[in-house]
Amino acid sequence: METGYDKYAESATEKGSNLKMIMRQIYNRTLEIRKLVENYDSKRREGWLADLRKLLNERGRLVTQLSGPCSDEDRTLGRQVTAMNREINESLQKIKQDIIGDMKAFKHRKRSVNRYRHPYTGPTRDGMFLDKKG
């Protein structure tokens, strides 16, 4: 004969097992993200960003599924994930600076090409005025 307590205990065990599985999946996704960030290649940036976005979305979906009390093992995994996140964030900041540098170089190159193609637009270097109606 089952009592209400037995059902509750069984339900709590299932939740704990489910929580452990979700934590393990979050840990695995974080490992994949760290590996991806470590293997950053600026020549393959678009595909790399798509892969990173996909992994972050998957991990975010898993994080929203976390609820309830966690075990010591789950806390340990959580600490490891937090430590890896710090490493990932530092690497992402470096990658961001790389992207910003590329954007500045592109903007400078674009400005130089426009000056070469249209040398008489804007102020001249020697202060001379050119009449455009001429």
XYZ file of C-alpha atoms in Angstrom:
134
model
C 0.000 0.000 0.000
C 1.446 3.357 -1.103
C 1.244 6.372 1.121
C 1.363 9.985 0.056
C 4.845 10.238 1.532
C 6.132 7.431 -0.732
C 4.841 9.253 -3.791
C 6.474 12.480 -2.607
C 9.794 10.753 -1.925
C 9.715 9.100 -5.346
C 8.860 12.425 -7.002
C 11.709 14.183 -5.149
C 14.132 11.445 -6.224
C 13.063 11.859 -9.846
C 13.509 15.641 -9.599
C 16.965 15.190 -8.065
C 17.948 12.793 -10.818
C 16.550 15.165 -13.447
C 18.388 18.099 -11.871
C 21.631 16.109 -11.880
C 21.127 15.284 -15.567
C 20.451 18.945 -16.417
C 23.527 20.079 -14.459
C 25.649 17.511 -16.302
C 24.300 18.773 -19.658
C 25.033 22.393 -18.668
C 28.552 21.348 -17.674
C 29.045 19.565 -21.019
C 27.744 22.555 -23.020
C 30.096 24.837 -21.053
C 33.016 22.547 -21.905
C 32.026 22.728 -25.589
C 31.815 26.525 -25.409
C 35.247 26.727 -23.759
C 36.740 24.465 -26.420
C 35.141 26.555 -29.177
C 36.439 29.805 -27.668
C 39.935 28.348 -27.300
C 39.917 27.368 -31.000
C 38.802 30.797 -32.251
C 39.824 31.490 -35.840
C 39.281 35.020 -37.149
C 39.273 33.734 -40.732
C 36.206 31.589 -39.989
C 34.456 34.155 -37.808
C 30.909 33.907 -39.205
C 30.674 30.141 -38.747
C 32.356 30.398 -35.358
C 29.818 32.983 -34.180
C 26.934 30.809 -35.392
C 28.317 27.804 -33.474
C 28.839 29.915 -30.345
C 25.312 31.343 -30.551
C 23.853 27.831 -30.926
C 25.748 26.478 -27.903
C 24.870 29.489 -25.748
C 21.190 29.188 -26.641
C 21.192 25.457 -25.805
C 22.878 26.110 -22.472
C 20.519 28.990 -21.702
C 17.534 26.734 -22.365
C 18.974 24.165 -19.948
C 19.610 26.799 -17.262
C 15.941 27.833 -17.361
C 15.008 24.222 -16.560
C 16.922 24.279 -13.253
C 14.695 24.365 -10.189
C 14.554 22.991 -6.705
C 17.221 22.061 -4.202
C 20.546 20.777 -5.423
C 22.933 18.193 -4.067
C 26.582 18.676 -3.169
C 27.566 17.119 -6.503
C 25.367 19.649 -8.322
C 26.976 22.500 -6.365
C 30.422 21.213 -7.306
C 29.437 21.114 -10.980
C 27.982 24.613 -10.604
C 31.275 25.925 -9.205
C 33.189 24.325 -12.067
C 30.793 25.861 -14.600
C 31.218 29.270 -12.929
C 35.018 28.972 -13.071
C 34.878 27.986 -16.749
C 32.528 30.918 -17.418
C 35.152 33.311 -16.059
C 37.743 31.866 -18.457
C 35.263 31.994 -21.331
C 34.369 35.634 -20.582
C 38.030 36.658 -20.527
C 38.621 34.957 -23.870
C 35.469 36.489 -25.341
C 36.681 39.948 -24.292
C 39.918 39.362 -26.220
C 37.949 38.152 -29.233
C 35.712 41.224 -28.979
C 38.794 43.482 -29.030
C 40.032 41.600 -32.102
C 36.698 42.204 -33.854
C 36.704 45.891 -32.871
C 40.233 46.230 -34.265
C 39.137 44.646 -37.544
C 36.163 46.999 -37.733
C 38.390 50.046 -37.176
C 40.832 48.849 -39.838
C 37.964 48.308 -42.277
C 36.580 51.785 -41.581
C 40.037 53.329 -42.115
C 40.519 51.373 -45.350
C 37.081 52.493 -46.581
C 37.876 56.142 -45.790
C 41.246 55.890 -47.597
C 39.656 54.363 -50.697
C 37.016 57.092 -50.773
C 39.687 59.800 -50.493
C 41.616 58.207 -53.350
C 38.532 57.932 -55.573
C 37.249 61.445 -54.793
C 40.303 63.557 -53.971
C 38.597 66.952 -54.316
C 35.656 66.411 -51.978
C 36.050 67.854 -48.525
C 38.790 70.199 -47.377
C 42.136 70.111 -49.158
C 45.333 69.671 -47.192
C 46.939 72.916 -48.278
C 43.820 75.034 -47.628
C 43.296 75.805 -51.305
C 39.683 76.303 -52.455
C 38.560 74.609 -55.675
C 35.576 76.049 -57.503
C 33.358 73.147 -58.506
C 31.140 75.171 -60.866
C 33.969 75.783 -63.225
